[in-house]
CSV table of C-alpha atoms and ligand atoms in Angstrom, one decimal:
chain,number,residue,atom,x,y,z
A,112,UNK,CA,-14.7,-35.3,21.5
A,113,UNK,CA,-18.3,-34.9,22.8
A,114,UNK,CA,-21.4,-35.2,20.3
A,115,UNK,CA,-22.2,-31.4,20.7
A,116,UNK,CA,-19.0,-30.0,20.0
A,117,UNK,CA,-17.5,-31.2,16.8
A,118,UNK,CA,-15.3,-29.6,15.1
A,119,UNK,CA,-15.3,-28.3,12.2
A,120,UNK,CA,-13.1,-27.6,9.3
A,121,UNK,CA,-12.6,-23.9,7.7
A,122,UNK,CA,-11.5,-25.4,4.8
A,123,UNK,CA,-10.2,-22.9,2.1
A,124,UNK,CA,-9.3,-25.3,-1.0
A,125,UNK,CA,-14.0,-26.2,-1.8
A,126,UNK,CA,-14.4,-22.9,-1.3
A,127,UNK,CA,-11.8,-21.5,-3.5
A,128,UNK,CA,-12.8,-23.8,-5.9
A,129,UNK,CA,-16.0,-22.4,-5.9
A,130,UNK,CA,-15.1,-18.8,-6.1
A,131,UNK,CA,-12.9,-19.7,-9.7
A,132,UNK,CA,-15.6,-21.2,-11.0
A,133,UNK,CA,-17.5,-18.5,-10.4
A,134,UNK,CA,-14.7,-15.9,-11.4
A,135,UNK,CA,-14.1,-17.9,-14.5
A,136,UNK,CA,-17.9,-17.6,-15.9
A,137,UNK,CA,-18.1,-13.8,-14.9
A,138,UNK,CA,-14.7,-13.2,-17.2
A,139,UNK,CA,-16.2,-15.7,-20.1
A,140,UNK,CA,-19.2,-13.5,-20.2
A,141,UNK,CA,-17.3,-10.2,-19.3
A,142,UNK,CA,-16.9,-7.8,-22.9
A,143,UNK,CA,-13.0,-6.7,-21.4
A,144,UNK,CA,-10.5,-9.7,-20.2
A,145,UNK,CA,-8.7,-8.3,-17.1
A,146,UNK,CA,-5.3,-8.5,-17.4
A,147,UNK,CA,-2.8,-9.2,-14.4
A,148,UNK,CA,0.8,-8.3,-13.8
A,149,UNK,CA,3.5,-10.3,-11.4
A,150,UNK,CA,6.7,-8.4,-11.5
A,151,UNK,CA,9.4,-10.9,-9.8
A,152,UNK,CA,12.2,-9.6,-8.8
A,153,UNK,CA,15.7,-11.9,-8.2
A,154,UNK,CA,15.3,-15.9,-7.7
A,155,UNK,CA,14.1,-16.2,-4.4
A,156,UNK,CA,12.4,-19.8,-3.9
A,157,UNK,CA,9.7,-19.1,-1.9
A,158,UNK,CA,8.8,-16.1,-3.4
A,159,UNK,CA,8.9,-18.4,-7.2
A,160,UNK,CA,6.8,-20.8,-5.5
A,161,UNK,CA,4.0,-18.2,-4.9
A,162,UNK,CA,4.2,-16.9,-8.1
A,163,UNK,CA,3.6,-20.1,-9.5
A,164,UNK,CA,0.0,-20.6,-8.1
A,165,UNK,CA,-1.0,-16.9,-8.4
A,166,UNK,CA,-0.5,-17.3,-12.0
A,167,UNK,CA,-1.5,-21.0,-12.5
A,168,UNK,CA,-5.1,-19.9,-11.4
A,169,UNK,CA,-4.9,-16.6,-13.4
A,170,UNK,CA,-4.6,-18.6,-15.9
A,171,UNK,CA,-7.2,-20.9,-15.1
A,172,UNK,CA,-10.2,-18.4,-14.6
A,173,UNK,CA,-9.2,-16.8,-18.1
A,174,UNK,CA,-7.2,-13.6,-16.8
A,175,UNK,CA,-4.7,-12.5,-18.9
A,176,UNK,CA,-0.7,-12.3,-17.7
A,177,UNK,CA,2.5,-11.1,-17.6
A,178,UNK,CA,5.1,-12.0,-15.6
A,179,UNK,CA,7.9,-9.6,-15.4
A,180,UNK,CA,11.0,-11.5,-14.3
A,181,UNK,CA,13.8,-8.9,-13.2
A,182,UNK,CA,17.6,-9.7,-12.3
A,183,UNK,CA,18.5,-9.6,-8.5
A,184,UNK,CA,21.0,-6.2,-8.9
A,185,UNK,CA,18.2,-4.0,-10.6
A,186,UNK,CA,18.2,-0.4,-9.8
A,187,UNK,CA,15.3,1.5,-8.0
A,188,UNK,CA,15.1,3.6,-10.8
A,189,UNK,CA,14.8,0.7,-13.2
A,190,UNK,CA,12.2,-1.0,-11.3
A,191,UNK,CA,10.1,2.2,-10.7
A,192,UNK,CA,10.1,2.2,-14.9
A,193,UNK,CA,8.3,-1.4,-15.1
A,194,UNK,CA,6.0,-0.2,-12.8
A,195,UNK,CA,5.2,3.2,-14.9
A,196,UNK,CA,4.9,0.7,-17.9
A,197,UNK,CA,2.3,-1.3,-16.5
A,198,UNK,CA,0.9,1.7,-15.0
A,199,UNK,CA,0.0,2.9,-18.6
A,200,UNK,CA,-0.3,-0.5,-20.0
A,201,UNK,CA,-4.1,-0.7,-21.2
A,202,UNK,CA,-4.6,-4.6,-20.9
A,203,UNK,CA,-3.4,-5.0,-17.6
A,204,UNK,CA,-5.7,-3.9,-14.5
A,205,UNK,CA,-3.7,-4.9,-11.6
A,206,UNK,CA,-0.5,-5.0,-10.3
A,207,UNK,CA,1.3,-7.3,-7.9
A,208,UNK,CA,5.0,-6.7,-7.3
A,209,UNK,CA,6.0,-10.3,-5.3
A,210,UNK,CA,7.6,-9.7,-1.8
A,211,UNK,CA,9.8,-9.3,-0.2
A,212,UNK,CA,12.2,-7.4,-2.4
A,213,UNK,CA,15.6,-7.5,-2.8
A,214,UNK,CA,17.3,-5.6,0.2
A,215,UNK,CA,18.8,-2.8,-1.8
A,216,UNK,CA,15.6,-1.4,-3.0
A,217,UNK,CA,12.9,0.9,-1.1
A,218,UNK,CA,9.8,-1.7,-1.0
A,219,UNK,CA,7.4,1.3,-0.2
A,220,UNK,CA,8.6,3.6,-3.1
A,221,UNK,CA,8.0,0.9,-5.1
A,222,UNK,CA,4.3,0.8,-3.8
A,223,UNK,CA,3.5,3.9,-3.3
A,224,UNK,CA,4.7,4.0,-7.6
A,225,UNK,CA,1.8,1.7,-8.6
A,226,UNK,CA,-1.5,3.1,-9.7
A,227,UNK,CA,-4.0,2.3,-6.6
A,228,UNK,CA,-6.5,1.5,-8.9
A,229,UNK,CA,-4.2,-1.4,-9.9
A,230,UNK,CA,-3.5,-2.0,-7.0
A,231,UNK,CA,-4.8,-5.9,-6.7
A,232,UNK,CA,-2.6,-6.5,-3.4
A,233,UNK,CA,-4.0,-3.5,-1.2
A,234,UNK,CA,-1.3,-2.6,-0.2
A,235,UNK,CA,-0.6,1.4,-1.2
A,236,UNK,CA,-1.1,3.8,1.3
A,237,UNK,CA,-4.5,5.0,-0.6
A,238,UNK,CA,-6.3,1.4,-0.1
A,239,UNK,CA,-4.7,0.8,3.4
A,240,UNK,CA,-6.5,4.8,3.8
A,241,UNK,CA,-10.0,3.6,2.4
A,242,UNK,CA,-9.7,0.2,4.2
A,243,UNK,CA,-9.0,2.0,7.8
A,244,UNK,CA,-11.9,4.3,6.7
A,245,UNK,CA,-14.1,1.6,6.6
A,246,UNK,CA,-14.8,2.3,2.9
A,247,UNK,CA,-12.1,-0.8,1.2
A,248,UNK,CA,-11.7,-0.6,-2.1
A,249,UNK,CA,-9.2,-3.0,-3.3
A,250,UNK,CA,-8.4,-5.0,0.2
A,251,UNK,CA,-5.0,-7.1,1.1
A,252,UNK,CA,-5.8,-11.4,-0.3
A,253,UNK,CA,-4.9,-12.8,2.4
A,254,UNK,CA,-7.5,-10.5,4.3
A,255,UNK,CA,-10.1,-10.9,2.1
A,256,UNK,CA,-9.3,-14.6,1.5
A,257,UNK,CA,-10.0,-14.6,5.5
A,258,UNK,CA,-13.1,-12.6,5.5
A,259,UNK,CA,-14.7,-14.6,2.5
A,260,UNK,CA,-13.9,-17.8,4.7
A,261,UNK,CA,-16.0,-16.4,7.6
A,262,UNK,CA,-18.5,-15.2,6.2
A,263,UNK,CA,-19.2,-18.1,3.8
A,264,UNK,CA,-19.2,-20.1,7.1
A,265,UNK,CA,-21.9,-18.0,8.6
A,266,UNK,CA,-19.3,-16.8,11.4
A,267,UNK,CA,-20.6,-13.8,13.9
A,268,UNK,CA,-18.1,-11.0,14.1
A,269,UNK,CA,-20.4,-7.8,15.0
A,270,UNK,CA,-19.9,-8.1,18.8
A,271,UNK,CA,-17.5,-10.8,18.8
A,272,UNK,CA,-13.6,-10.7,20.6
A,273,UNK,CA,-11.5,-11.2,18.1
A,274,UNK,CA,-7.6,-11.4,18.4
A,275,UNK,CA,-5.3,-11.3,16.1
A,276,UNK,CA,-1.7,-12.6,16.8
A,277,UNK,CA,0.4,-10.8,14.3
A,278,UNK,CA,0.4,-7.4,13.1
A,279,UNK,CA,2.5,-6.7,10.3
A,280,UNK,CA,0.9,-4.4,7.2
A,281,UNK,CA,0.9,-7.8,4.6
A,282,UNK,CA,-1.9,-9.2,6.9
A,283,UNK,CA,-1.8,-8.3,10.8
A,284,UNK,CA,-2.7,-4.9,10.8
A,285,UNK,CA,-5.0,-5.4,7.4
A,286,UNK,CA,-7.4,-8.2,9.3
A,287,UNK,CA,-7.7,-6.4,12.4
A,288,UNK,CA,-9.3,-3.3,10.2
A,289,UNK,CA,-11.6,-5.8,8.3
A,290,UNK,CA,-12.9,-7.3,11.7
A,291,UNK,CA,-13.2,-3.5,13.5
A,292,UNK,CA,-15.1,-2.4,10.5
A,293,UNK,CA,-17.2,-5.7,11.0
A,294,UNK,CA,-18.0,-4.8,14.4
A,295,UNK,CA,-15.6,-7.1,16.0
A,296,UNK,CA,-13.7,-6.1,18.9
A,297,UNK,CA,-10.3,-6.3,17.9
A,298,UNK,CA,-7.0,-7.0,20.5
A,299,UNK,CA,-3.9,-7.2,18.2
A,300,UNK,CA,-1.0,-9.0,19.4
A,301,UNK,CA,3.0,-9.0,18.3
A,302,UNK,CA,6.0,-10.4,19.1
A,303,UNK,CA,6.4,-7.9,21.7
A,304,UNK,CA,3.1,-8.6,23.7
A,305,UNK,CA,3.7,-9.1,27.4
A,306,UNK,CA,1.8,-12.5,28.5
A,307,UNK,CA,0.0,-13.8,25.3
A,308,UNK,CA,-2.0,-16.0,26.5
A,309,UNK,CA,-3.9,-13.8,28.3
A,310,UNK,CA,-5.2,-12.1,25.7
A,311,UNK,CA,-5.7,-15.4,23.1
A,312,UNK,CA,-7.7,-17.2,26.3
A,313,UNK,CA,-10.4,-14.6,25.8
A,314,UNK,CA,-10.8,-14.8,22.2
A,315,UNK,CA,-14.0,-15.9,20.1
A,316,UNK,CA,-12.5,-16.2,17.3
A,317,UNK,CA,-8.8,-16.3,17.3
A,318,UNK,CA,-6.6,-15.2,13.9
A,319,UNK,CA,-2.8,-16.0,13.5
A,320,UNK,CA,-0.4,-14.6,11.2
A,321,UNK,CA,3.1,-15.1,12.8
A,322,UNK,CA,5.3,-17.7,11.0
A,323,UNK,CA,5.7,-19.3,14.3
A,324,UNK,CA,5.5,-23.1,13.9
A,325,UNK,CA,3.2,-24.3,17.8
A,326,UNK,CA,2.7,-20.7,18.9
A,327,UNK,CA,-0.9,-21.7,20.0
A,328,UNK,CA,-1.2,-24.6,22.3
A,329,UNK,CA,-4.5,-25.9,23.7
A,330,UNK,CA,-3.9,-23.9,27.2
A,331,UNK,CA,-4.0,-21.0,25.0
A,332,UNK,CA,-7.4,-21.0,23.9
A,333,UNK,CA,-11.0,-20.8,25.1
A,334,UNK,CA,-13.7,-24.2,24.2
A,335,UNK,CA,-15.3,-23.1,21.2
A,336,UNK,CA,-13.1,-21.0,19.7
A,337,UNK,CA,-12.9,-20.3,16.1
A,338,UNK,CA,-9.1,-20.7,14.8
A,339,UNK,CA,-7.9,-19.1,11.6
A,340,UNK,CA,-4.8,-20.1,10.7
A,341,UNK,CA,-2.7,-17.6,8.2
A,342,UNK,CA,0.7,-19.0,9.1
A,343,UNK,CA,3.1,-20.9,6.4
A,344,UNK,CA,6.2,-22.3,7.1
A,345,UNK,CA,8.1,-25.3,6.9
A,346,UNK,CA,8.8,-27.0,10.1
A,347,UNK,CA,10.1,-31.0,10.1
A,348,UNK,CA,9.9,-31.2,6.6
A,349,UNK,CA,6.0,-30.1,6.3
A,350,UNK,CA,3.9,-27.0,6.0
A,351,UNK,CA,2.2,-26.3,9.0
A,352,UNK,CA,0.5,-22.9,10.5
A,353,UNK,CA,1.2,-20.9,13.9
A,354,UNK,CA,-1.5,-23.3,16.1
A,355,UNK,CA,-0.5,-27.0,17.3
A,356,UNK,CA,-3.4,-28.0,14.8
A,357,UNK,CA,-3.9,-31.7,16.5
A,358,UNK,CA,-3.8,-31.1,20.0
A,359,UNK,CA,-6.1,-27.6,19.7
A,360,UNK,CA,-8.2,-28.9,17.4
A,361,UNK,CA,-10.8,-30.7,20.0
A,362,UNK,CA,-10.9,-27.5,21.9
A,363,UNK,CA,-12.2,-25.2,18.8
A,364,UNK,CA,-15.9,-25.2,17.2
A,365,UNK,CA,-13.8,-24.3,14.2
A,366,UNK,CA,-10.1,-24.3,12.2
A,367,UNK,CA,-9.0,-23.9,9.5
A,368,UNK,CA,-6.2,-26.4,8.2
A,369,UNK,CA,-2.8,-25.6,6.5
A,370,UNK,CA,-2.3,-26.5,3.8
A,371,UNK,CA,-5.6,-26.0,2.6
A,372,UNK,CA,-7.0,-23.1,4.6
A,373,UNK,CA,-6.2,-19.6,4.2
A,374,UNK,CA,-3.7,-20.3,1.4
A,375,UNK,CA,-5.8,-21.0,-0.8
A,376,UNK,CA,-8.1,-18.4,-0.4
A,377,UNK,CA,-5.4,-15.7,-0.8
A,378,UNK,CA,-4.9,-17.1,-4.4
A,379,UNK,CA,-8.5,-16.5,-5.1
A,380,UNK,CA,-8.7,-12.9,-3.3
A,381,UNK,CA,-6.2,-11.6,-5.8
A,382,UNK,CA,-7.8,-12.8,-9.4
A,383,UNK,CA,-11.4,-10.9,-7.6
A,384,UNK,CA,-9.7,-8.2,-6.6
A,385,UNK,CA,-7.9,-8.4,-10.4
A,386,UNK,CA,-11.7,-8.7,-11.7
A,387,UNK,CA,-12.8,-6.0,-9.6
A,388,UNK,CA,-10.3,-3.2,-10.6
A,389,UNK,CA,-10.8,-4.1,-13.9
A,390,UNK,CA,-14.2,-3.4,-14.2
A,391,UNK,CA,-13.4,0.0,-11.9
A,392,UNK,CA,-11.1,1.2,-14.5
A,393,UNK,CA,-13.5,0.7,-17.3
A,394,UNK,CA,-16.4,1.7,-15.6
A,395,UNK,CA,-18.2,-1.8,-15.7
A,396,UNK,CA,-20.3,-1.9,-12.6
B,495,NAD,P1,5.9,-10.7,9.3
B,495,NAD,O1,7.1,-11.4,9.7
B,495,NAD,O2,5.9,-9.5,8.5
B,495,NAD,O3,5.0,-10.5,10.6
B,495,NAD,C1,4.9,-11.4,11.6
B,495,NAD,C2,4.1,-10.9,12.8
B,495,NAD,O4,4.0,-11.9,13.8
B,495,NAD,C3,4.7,-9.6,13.4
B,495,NAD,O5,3.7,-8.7,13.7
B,495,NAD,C4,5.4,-10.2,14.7
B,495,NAD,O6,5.4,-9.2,15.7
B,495,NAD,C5,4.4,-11.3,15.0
B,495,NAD,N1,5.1,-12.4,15.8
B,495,NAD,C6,6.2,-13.0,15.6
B,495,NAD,N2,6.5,-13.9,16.6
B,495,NAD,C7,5.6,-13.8,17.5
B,495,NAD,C8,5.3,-14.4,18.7
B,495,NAD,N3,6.2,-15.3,19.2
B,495,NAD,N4,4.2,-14.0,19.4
B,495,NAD,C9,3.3,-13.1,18.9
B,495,NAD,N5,3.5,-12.5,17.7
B,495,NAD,C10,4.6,-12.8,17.0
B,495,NAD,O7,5.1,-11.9,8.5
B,495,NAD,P2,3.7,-11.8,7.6
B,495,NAD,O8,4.1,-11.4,6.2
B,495,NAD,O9,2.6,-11.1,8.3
B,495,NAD,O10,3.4,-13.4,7.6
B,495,NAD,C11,3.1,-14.1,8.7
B,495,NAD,C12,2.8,-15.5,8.4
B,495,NAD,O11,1.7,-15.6,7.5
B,495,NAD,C13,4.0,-16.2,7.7
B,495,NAD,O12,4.0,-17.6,8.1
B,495,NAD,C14,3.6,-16.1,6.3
B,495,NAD,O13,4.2,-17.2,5.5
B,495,NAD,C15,2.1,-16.3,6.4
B,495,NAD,N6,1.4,-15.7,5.2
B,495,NAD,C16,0.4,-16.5,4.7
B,495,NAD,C17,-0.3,-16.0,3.7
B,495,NAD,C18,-1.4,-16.9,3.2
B,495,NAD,O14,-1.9,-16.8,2.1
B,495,NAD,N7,-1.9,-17.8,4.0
B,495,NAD,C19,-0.1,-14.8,3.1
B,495,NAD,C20,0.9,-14.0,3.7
B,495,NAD,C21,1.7,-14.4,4.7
């Protein structure tokens, strides 16, 4: 590596950090607590692992909980009750239903049935609306979680080519709204994108969200680029991201790692975004 370009490291865990420190003084001082909600549905282990973390640093910055463990088999019509509970429920400000959900029940209804205002994972058709609008209210984590990471790293967008690899409604399509309302130029790529690497080679700042253990290889990518990495999955027996993080990694001016990158800063998107609607629905700001 030469002495001008070193690399360096988008890490998400300081940061995060940071940002629960700074959450956990704001809700010390704060005269409501905001109060969270993680409905679970079935016994899925991946899904139990995330829960785990999202409430372990609830819990940490001082935001109240409940998690709602629900059987596999329930109804639609059962679920969609919880979720009109909470709706009404006074000390809890935001909603998070875990996903994916069981198979037998219509993961959009079930969206569409929580309050938007409680809305703390972005993800009902009126946030995605405000969000595309370039007005976001409450905004997708593992967007905001990316946007926070950028910004606090002084990272250019206004101008910028930015493509995303990936474009499902979760984080995809989310980012790529983010970045357009940031000024970015925005090229979004899928599965279904004809000759990928010609669109990641022109990229300034390259953003993956595929599950795609070594999608991005160094061939793939410009010198200089900045690499987020929002991929998670378990390959060889370790958690690694969508880009071949050792041999790109002298090619990029930036990167985030996984673990330890975007991950983290997810977590810490949802208990603001809990803090934020709280103080929306009592009229605190
Ligand atoms: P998804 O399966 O809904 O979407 C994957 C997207 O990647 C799709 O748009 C698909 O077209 C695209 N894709 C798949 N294979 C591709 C290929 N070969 N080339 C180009 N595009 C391809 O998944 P998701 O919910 O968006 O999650 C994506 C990844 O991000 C997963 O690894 C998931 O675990 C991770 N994730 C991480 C966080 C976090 O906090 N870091 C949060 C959510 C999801």
């Amino acid at each position: 590596m030469s002495e001008e370009h070193l690399t360096k490291i988008l890490s998400g865990t300081g940061l995060a950090a940071q940002i629960r420190r700074e959450l956990k003084e704001a809700i010390e001082e704060s005269k409501v607590q905001p109060g969270l909600a993680v409905v679970l549905v079935g016994q899925d282990p991946a899904s139990r692992i995330y829960v785990k973390f999202k409430t372990q640093a609830s819990e940490e910055v001082g935001i109240y909980l409940e998690t709602v463990e629900l059987p596999e088999d329930i109804s639609q019509k059962k679920l969609l009750k919880v979720i009109a509970r909470l709706n009404k429920s006074k000390d809890i400000h935001g909603i998070l239903v875990q996903l994916p959900l069981p198979r037998h029940l219509d993961t959009y209804e079930v969206i569409e049935a929580i309050d938007p205002a409680k809305d703390v994972d972005g993800f009902h058709s009126e946030n995605v609306g405000w969000l595309s609008i370039g007005e976001p209210r409450l905004m997708p984590a593992t967007t905001k979680g990316i946007m926070t990471l950028l910004e606090a790293n002084d990272i250019e967008l206004a101008g910028k080519h930015v493509v995303m690899v990936g474009a499902s409604n979760i984080v995809g399509k989310p980012t790529a709204m983010a970045l357009l309302n940031k000024n970015a130029t925005v090229t979004i790529c899928h599965k279904l994108t004809e000759d990928l690497k010609a669109h990641t080679k022109h990229a300034d700042i390259l953003i993956t969200a595929t599950g795609v253990p070594k999608l991005i290889t160094p061939d793939m990518v410009k010198e200089g680029v900045v690499i987020v990495d929002a991929g998670i999955t378990r390959y060889e027996g370790k958690v690694v991201g969508d880009v071949d993080f050792e041999a790109v990694m002298d090619k990029a001016s930036y990167i985030t790692p996984v673990p330890g990158g975007v991950g983290p800063m997810t977590v810490v998107s949802l208990l603001q975004n809990t803090l934020e609607a709280m103080r929306a629905i009592e009229g605190l700001d």
